[in-house]
């Protein structure tokens, strides 16, 4: 195990040379990038002057923020009133990364709440009495798996969940996010994740899905939301993770994908951008950096013998420094970049990314690189599909294993419904 | 408040039931609670009326991400046979106000489909892009409109205008690729050459623009980077005056393609490629040190002679 308590990469003399070169041609892109770099420089120089300590993860502060949010949220969260299972997942996952236990009572309350979010026709909605949607379905199933009690598992109506998945399946292999809703690659990840965890995969459920996902990979090497669109970190993660779940990752051009994602790490800031020539954002610490373990495993499976045995193919130290120095709110919670407000989404994904950056390996081979104090170390965010462990589901590996073990004791439900019709026609009845 | 209005007195509001011990409980404002209590009531009764339509607008204003409300609004629009032109005006205003929301763009798409009228779209999207030239939803909608209604003709011109304003706009470069792929394609050598020349021109203006380098690679990789006549020489020339980590990476790509497709000069080309990987890892692109080291090891394994391979790998 390596602990890096001295030289920080961002204190090095070569660091300033990594700043953006605009070639004397100023455009909106270069102006915005330089503004961010200036603010990072400010943070780093303040840190140099004030702190003699190595960078510290503000565990207690984050814990208080999360603990409160799990019960109460201000009216600033009205905009997430259709995403409340997400709030459960973001908070519970953050707590498990910090190795903070969830008291039994509150875990049970979360179960009961998510039960109220479950739609009578299957799947979970953003809140009670709302329509089912793949995103809160993903979040709810993940949250229940984190809780991992029998009560939690029993909440999920597997038969109805399967029929919901069929109802949003499209003839071309894609899925709409909800009845009458939009198609994009997030839906394939949400569907594959819940179907594999709860053991409801049937032979036809993901027919043509891998081909559709492959069509989202573009000239840049990453994936867009739908075929034709610009490569984007969030969508690329969803596509790749879905392919890993479906066992079809080799259908993608892994070499181009690797080149694309490796190029998304910002040389000055150390964090990741979501798209080429856009700005760094703490949440991409997971969506982008989280691709490297997936790629590592896929390349390994494909027979590659030149992979590192100790490190992911991104600068792990630089990412940790970005998160610890630039993405923490001193009062608790994490964020996009300096100057932005904290929120539970960024808290979840900054911490998830921090965990990826700290830990290399699978169950057999484990290597750690912790920046700052030993206490900064987070729980591993890997999950085991078969042998190696990788952040496919973004919940802790024990919880994945436990859930899969539980649900594989149950028979796969028999599908009652055929695939849904085209997403684009409005239905006159709604569930 | 709806609870105080006479015209709504016939409807019993439905409070949200979070259960006795709520989690992630949001401290809704009074107004929010009022509107959504009545929305739930409408939903419960499956009411299809003008007053319901008006209420959905209020619910949307309070939370434009509530996809259940949007769906219901669409049901109402159809059931009540509302004027869709008016709906277009409505959704235009909402998108202007909240352009980064999924539901608003999906709604607009539905209305355009029902009207079968894309005539306002390109101008509207251009207006949104003039405020944020990289809005992902806007580009998604634009690609859909163009493909669905075959509005390819003026798009390359639009892309060039955007690239003129910001040559680093990666969304515009993507759109360029989208248009050309779906119209002329890149297999015509005249088109390919035009695009290569255009890219080189932009590189000379701003050599540290990653987008243009990615585009150049993107359009040449199917045919093979090493197959384009004179390209290697042009890049080596640029290396003297317009060098960047992207140029060096591009050279690695050309050399790799050469190794893949030619049998001669392997040792020489391989050693140049390895030298560049080393330079990138050690000095020019250190944030990607692990990646470039891997590329070097992979090239060595694939193309190196057995004796050199082991020595090289052990030292990297």
Coordinates of N, CA and C in Angstrom, one line a residue, chain B residues 69-223:
Chain B
X69 N -46.2 14.6 -15.0 CA -47.0 15.7 -15.4 C -47.0 16.0 -16.9
X70 N -45.8 15.9 -17.4 CA -45.6 16.1 -18.9 C -46.4 15.1 -19.7
X71 N -46.4 13.9 -19.2 CA -47.1 12.8 -19.9 C -48.6 13.1 -19.9
X72 N -49.1 13.5 -18.7 CA -50.5 13.8 -18.5 C -50.9 15.0 -19.4
X73 N -50.0 16.0 -19.5 CA -50.3 17.2 -20.3 C -50.5 16.7 -21.8
X74 N -49.6 15.8 -22.2 CA -49.8 15.3 -23.6 C -51.1 14.6 -23.8
X75 N -51.5 13.8 -22.8 CA -52.8 13.1 -22.9 C -53.9 14.1 -23.0
X76 N -53.8 15.2 -22.2 CA -54.8 16.3 -22.3 C -54.9 17.0 -23.6
X77 N -53.7 17.3 -24.1 CA -53.6 18.0 -25.4 C -54.3 17.2 -26.5
X78 N -54.2 15.9 -26.5 CA -54.8 15.1 -27.5 C -56.3 15.0 -27.2
X79 N -56.6 14.7 -26.0 CA -58.1 14.4 -25.6 C -58.9 15.7 -25.8
X80 N -58.3 16.9 -25.6 CA -59.1 18.1 -25.7 C -58.9 18.8 -27.1
X81 N -58.1 18.1 -27.9 CA -57.8 18.6 -29.2 C -57.4 20.1 -29.2
X82 N -56.4 20.3 -28.4 CA -55.9 21.7 -28.2 C -55.1 22.2 -29.4
X83 N -55.0 23.5 -29.5 CA -54.3 24.1 -30.6 C -52.8 23.9 -30.4
X84 N -52.2 23.1 -31.3 CA -50.8 22.7 -31.1 C -49.8 23.8 -31.4
X85 N -50.3 24.8 -32.2 CA -49.5 26.0 -32.5 C -49.2 26.7 -31.2
X86 N -50.3 26.8 -30.4 CA -50.2 27.5 -29.2 C -49.2 26.7 -28.3
X87 N -49.3 25.4 -28.3 CA -48.4 24.5 -27.5 C -47.0 24.8 -27.9
X88 N -46.7 25.0 -29.2 CA -45.4 25.3 -29.7 C -44.9 26.5 -29.0
X89 N -45.7 27.5 -29.0 CA -45.3 28.8 -28.4 C -45.0 28.6 -26.9
X90 N -45.8 27.8 -26.3 CA -45.6 27.5 -24.8 C -44.3 26.8 -24.6
X91 N -44.0 25.7 -25.4 CA -42.8 24.9 -25.1 C -41.6 25.7 -25.5
X92 N -41.7 26.6 -26.5 CA -40.6 27.5 -26.9 C -40.1 28.3 -25.7
X93 N -41.1 28.9 -25.0 CA -40.8 29.7 -23.8 C -40.2 28.9 -22.7
X94 N -40.8 27.7 -22.5 CA -40.2 26.9 -21.4 C -38.8 26.5 -21.6
X95 N -38.5 26.1 -22.9 CA -37.1 25.7 -23.2 C -36.2 26.8 -23.1
X96 N -36.6 28.0 -23.5 CA -35.7 29.2 -23.4 C -35.3 29.4 -21.9
X97 N -36.3 29.1 -21.0 CA -36.0 29.3 -19.6 C -35.2 28.2 -19.0
X98 N -35.5 26.9 -19.4 CA -34.8 25.8 -18.8 C -34.3 24.8 -19.9
X99 N -33.2 25.3 -20.6 CA -32.8 24.5 -21.8 C -32.0 23.2 -21.5
X100 N -31.7 23.0 -20.2 CA -31.0 21.7 -19.9 C -31.8 20.7 -19.3
X101 N -33.0 20.6 -19.6 CA -34.0 19.6 -19.0 C -34.4 18.6 -20.1
X102 N -34.5 17.3 -19.8 CA -34.8 16.3 -20.8 C -36.3 16.4 -21.3
X103 N -37.2 16.6 -20.3 CA -38.6 16.5 -20.6 C -39.1 17.6 -21.6
X104 N -38.5 18.8 -21.4 CA -39.0 19.9 -22.3 C -38.7 19.7 -23.8
X105 N -37.5 19.1 -24.0 CA -37.1 18.8 -25.4 C -37.9 17.6 -26.0
X106 N -38.2 16.7 -25.1 CA -39.0 15.5 -25.6 C -40.4 16.0 -25.9
X107 N -40.9 16.9 -25.1 CA -42.3 17.4 -25.4 C -42.3 18.1 -26.7
X108 N -41.3 18.9 -26.9 CA -41.3 19.7 -28.2 C -41.2 18.7 -29.4
X109 N -40.4 17.7 -29.2 CA -40.4 16.7 -30.3 C -41.7 16.1 -30.6
X110 N -42.5 15.8 -29.5 CA -43.8 15.2 -29.7 C -44.7 16.1 -30.5
X111 N -44.7 17.4 -30.1 CA -45.6 18.4 -30.7 C -45.2 18.6 -32.2
X112 N -43.9 18.6 -32.5 CA -43.5 18.8 -33.9 C -43.9 17.6 -34.7
X113 N -43.9 16.4 -34.1 CA -44.3 15.2 -34.7 C -45.8 15.2 -35.0
X114 N -46.6 15.6 -34.0 CA -48.1 15.7 -34.2 C -48.4 16.7 -35.3
X115 N -47.7 17.8 -35.3 CA -48.0 18.8 -36.3 C -47.4 18.5 -37.7
X116 N -46.4 17.5 -37.6 CA -45.7 17.2 -38.8 C -45.1 18.4 -39.4
X117 N -44.6 19.3 -38.6 CA -44.1 20.6 -39.0 C -42.8 21.0 -38.4
X118 N -41.7 20.8 -39.0 CA -40.4 21.1 -38.5 C -39.9 22.5 -38.8
X119 N -40.8 23.3 -39.5 CA -40.3 24.6 -40.1 C -39.7 25.6 -39.1
X120 N -40.0 25.5 -37.9 CA -39.4 26.5 -36.9 C -38.2 25.9 -36.2
X121 N -37.9 24.6 -36.4 CA -36.9 24.0 -35.6 C -35.5 24.5 -35.7
X122 N -35.0 24.5 -36.9 CA -33.6 24.9 -37.1 C -33.3 26.3 -36.5
X123 N -34.2 27.2 -36.8 CA -34.0 28.5 -36.3 C -34.1 28.6 -34.7
X124 N -35.1 27.9 -34.2 CA -35.2 27.8 -32.7 C -34.0 27.2 -32.1
X125 N -33.5 26.1 -32.6 CA -32.4 25.4 -32.0 C -31.1 26.3 -32.1
X126 N -31.0 27.0 -33.2 CA -29.9 27.9 -33.4 C -29.9 29.0 -32.4
X127 N -31.1 29.4 -32.1 CA -31.2 30.5 -31.0 C -30.7 29.9 -29.7
X128 N -31.1 28.7 -29.3 CA -30.7 28.1 -28.1 C -29.2 27.9 -28.1
X129 N -28.7 27.5 -29.2 CA -27.2 27.2 -29.3 C -26.4 28.5 -29.3
X130 N -27.1 29.6 -29.7 CA -26.4 30.9 -29.6 C -26.1 31.3 -28.2
X131 N -26.9 30.8 -27.2 CA -26.7 31.0 -25.8 C -25.8 30.0 -25.2
X132 N -25.8 28.8 -25.7 CA -24.9 27.7 -25.2 C -24.7 26.8 -26.4
X133 N -23.5 27.0 -27.0 CA -23.2 26.3 -28.3 C -23.0 24.8 -28.1
X134 N -23.1 24.3 -26.9 CA -22.8 22.9 -26.7 C -23.9 22.2 -26.0
X135 N -25.1 22.8 -25.9 CA -26.2 22.2 -25.2 C -26.6 20.8 -25.9
X136 N -26.4 19.8 -25.1 CA -26.5 18.4 -25.6 C -27.9 18.1 -26.1
X137 N -28.9 18.5 -25.3 CA -30.3 18.3 -25.7 C -30.6 19.0 -27.1
X138 N -30.1 20.2 -27.2 CA -30.3 21.0 -28.4 C -29.8 20.3 -29.6
X139 N -28.6 19.8 -29.5 CA -27.9 19.1 -30.6 C -28.7 17.8 -30.9
X140 N -29.2 17.1 -29.8 CA -29.9 15.9 -30.1 C -31.2 16.1 -30.8
X141 N -31.9 17.2 -30.4 CA -33.1 17.6 -31.1 C -32.8 17.9 -32.6
X142 N -31.7 18.7 -32.7 CA -31.3 19.1 -34.1 C -31.1 18.0 -35.0
X143 N -30.3 17.0 -34.5 CA -30.0 15.8 -35.3 C -31.3 15.0 -35.7
X144 N -32.2 15.0 -34.7 CA -33.4 14.3 -35.0 C -34.2 15.0 -36.1
X145 N -34.4 16.3 -35.9 CA -35.2 17.0 -36.9 C -34.6 16.9 -38.3
X146 N -33.3 17.1 -38.4 CA -32.6 17.0 -39.7 C -32.8 15.6 -40.4
X147 N -32.6 14.6 -39.6 CA -32.7 13.2 -40.1 C -34.2 12.9 -40.5
X148 N -35.1 13.2 -39.6 CA -36.5 12.9 -39.8 C -37.1 13.6 -41.0
X149 N -36.8 14.9 -41.1 CA -37.4 15.7 -42.2 C -36.5 16.0 -43.3
X150 N -35.3 15.4 -43.3 CA -34.3 15.5 -44.4 C -34.0 17.0 -44.7
X151 N -33.5 17.6 -43.6 CA -33.2 19.0 -43.7 C -31.7 19.2 -43.8
X152 N -31.0 18.4 -44.6 CA -29.5 18.4 -44.6 C -28.9 19.6 -45.3
X153 N -29.6 20.2 -46.2 CA -29.0 21.1 -47.1 C -28.2 22.3 -46.6
X154 N -28.7 22.9 -45.6 CA -27.9 24.1 -45.1 C -27.1 23.9 -43.9
X155 N -27.0 22.6 -43.5 CA -26.4 22.4 -42.2 C -24.9 22.5 -42.1
X156 N -24.2 22.1 -43.2 CA -22.8 22.2 -43.3 C -22.4 23.7 -43.1
X157 N -23.1 24.5 -43.8 CA -22.9 26.0 -43.7 C -23.0 26.4 -42.3
X158 N -24.1 25.9 -41.6 CA -24.3 26.3 -40.2 C -23.1 25.9 -39.3
X159 N -22.7 24.7 -39.5 CA -21.5 24.1 -38.8 C -20.3 25.0 -39.0
X160 N -20.1 25.4 -40.2 CA -18.9 26.2 -40.5 C -19.0 27.5 -39.8
X161 N -20.2 28.1 -39.7 CA -20.4 29.3 -39.0 C -20.0 29.2 -37.5
X162 N -20.5 28.1 -36.9 CA -20.2 27.8 -35.5 C -18.7 27.6 -35.3
X163 N -18.0 26.9 -36.2 CA -16.6 26.7 -36.1 C -15.8 28.0 -36.3
X164 N -16.3 28.8 -37.1 CA -15.7 30.2 -37.3 C -15.8 30.9 -35.9
X165 N -16.9 30.8 -35.2 CA -17.1 31.5 -33.9 C -16.2 30.8 -32.8
X166 N -16.1 29.5 -32.8 CA -15.3 28.8 -31.8 C -14.9 27.5 -32.4
X167 N -13.6 27.5 -32.9 CA -13.0 26.3 -33.6 C -12.9 25.2 -32.6
X168 N -13.0 25.4 -31.3 CA -12.9 24.4 -30.3 C -14.2 23.8 -29.9
X169 N -15.3 24.1 -30.6 CA -16.6 23.6 -30.3 C -16.7 22.2 -30.7
X170 N -16.5 21.2 -29.8 CA -16.5 19.8 -30.2 C -17.9 19.3 -30.7
X171 N -18.9 19.9 -30.2 CA -20.3 19.6 -30.7 C -20.4 19.9 -32.2
X172 N -19.8 21.0 -32.6 CA -19.9 21.4 -34.0 C -19.1 20.5 -34.8
X173 N -17.9 20.1 -34.3 CA -17.1 19.1 -35.1 C -17.9 17.8 -35.2
X174 N -18.6 17.4 -34.2 CA -19.4 16.2 -34.2 C -20.5 16.3 -35.3
X175 N -21.1 17.5 -35.3 CA -22.2 17.8 -36.3 C -21.7 17.7 -37.7
X176 N -20.5 18.2 -37.8 CA -19.8 18.2 -39.2 C -19.7 16.7 -39.6
X177 N -19.2 15.9 -38.7 CA -19.1 14.4 -39.0 C -20.5 13.8 -39.3
X178 N -21.5 14.2 -38.6 CA -22.8 13.7 -38.7 C -23.4 14.0 -40.1
X179 N -23.3 15.3 -40.5 CA -23.8 15.7 -41.8 C -23.1 15.0 -42.9
X180 N -21.8 15.0 -42.9 CA -21.1 14.4 -44.0 C -21.3 12.9 -44.1
X181 N -21.3 12.2 -43.0 CA -21.6 10.8 -43.0 C -22.9 10.5 -43.6
X182 N -23.9 11.3 -43.3 CA -25.3 11.0 -43.8 C -25.6 11.6 -45.1
X183 N -24.7 12.3 -45.7 CA -24.9 12.9 -47.0 C -23.9 12.3 -48.0
X184 N -22.8 13.0 -48.3 CA -21.9 12.5 -49.3 C -21.1 11.3 -48.8
X185 N -20.9 11.2 -47.5 CA -20.0 10.2 -46.9 C -18.5 10.6 -47.1
X186 N -17.6 9.8 -46.6 CA -16.2 10.1 -46.7 C -15.4 9.3 -47.7
X187 N -16.2 8.4 -48.4 CA -15.4 7.5 -49.3 C -15.0 8.2 -50.6
X188 N -15.7 9.2 -51.0 CA -15.3 10.0 -52.1 C -14.0 10.7 -51.8
X189 N -12.9 10.4 -52.5 CA -11.6 11.0 -52.2 C -11.6 12.6 -52.3
X190 N -12.4 13.1 -53.1 CA -12.5 14.6 -53.2 C -13.0 15.2 -51.9
X191 N -14.1 14.5 -51.3 CA -14.6 14.9 -50.0 C -13.6 14.7 -48.9
X192 N -13.0 13.6 -48.9 CA -12.1 13.2 -47.8 C -10.9 14.2 -47.8
X193 N -10.4 14.5 -49.0 CA -9.3 15.5 -49.1 C -9.7 16.9 -48.7
X194 N -10.9 17.3 -49.1 CA -11.4 18.6 -48.7 C -11.4 18.7 -47.1
X195 N -11.9 17.6 -46.5 CA -12.0 17.6 -45.0 C -10.6 17.6 -44.4
X196 N -9.7 16.8 -45.0 CA -8.3 16.8 -44.5 C -7.7 18.2 -44.6
X197 N -7.9 18.8 -45.7 CA -7.3 20.2 -45.9 C -8.0 21.1 -44.9
X198 N -9.3 21.1 -44.7 CA -10.0 21.9 -43.8 C -9.4 21.7 -42.4
X199 N -9.2 20.5 -42.0 CA -8.7 20.2 -40.7 C -7.3 20.7 -40.5
X200 N -6.4 20.5 -41.5 CA -5.0 21.0 -41.4 C -5.0 22.5 -41.3
X201 N -5.9 23.2 -42.0 CA -6.0 24.6 -41.9 C -6.4 25.1 -40.5
X202 N -7.3 24.4 -39.9 CA -7.7 24.7 -38.5 C -6.6 24.4 -37.5
X203 N -5.8 23.3 -37.8 CA -4.7 23.0 -36.9 C -3.7 24.1 -36.9
X204 N -3.4 24.6 -38.1 CA -2.4 25.7 -38.2 C -2.8 26.9 -37.5
X205 N -4.1 27.2 -37.4 CA -4.6 28.4 -36.7 C -4.5 28.2 -35.2
X206 N -4.8 27.0 -34.7 CA -4.8 26.7 -33.3 C -4.4 25.3 -33.0
X207 N -3.0 25.1 -33.0 CA -2.5 23.7 -32.9 C -2.9 22.9 -31.7
X208 N -3.2 23.6 -30.6 CA -3.6 22.9 -29.3 C -5.0 22.7 -29.2
X209 N -5.7 22.6 -30.3 CA -7.2 22.3 -30.2 C -7.4 20.8 -30.4
X210 N -7.7 20.1 -29.4 CA -7.8 18.7 -29.5 C -8.9 18.2 -30.4
X211 N -10.0 19.0 -30.5 CA -11.1 18.5 -31.4 C -10.7 18.3 -32.8
X212 N -9.9 19.2 -33.4 CA -9.6 19.0 -34.8 C -8.7 17.8 -35.0
X213 N -7.8 17.6 -34.1 CA -6.9 16.4 -34.2 C -7.8 15.1 -34.2
X214 N -8.7 15.1 -33.2 CA -9.6 13.9 -33.1 C -10.4 13.7 -34.4
X215 N -10.9 14.9 -35.0 CA -11.7 14.8 -36.2 C -10.8 14.2 -37.3
X216 N -9.6 14.7 -37.5 CA -8.7 14.3 -38.5 C -8.5 12.8 -38.4
X217 N -8.2 12.3 -37.2 CA -8.0 10.9 -37.0 C -9.3 10.1 -37.3
X218 N -10.4 10.7 -36.8 CA -11.7 10.0 -37.0 C -12.1 9.8 -38.4
X219 N -11.8 10.8 -39.3 CA -12.2 10.6 -40.7 C -11.2 9.7 -41.5
X220 N -10.0 9.6 -41.0 CA -9.0 8.8 -41.7 C -8.8 7.4 -41.2
X221 N -9.3 7.1 -40.0 CA -9.0 5.8 -39.5 C -9.5 4.5 -40.2
X222 N -10.7 4.7 -40.8 CA -11.3 3.5 -41.5 C -10.4 3.1 -42.7
X223 N -10.0 4.2 -43.4 CA -9.1 3.9 -44.6 C -7.7 3.6 -44.1

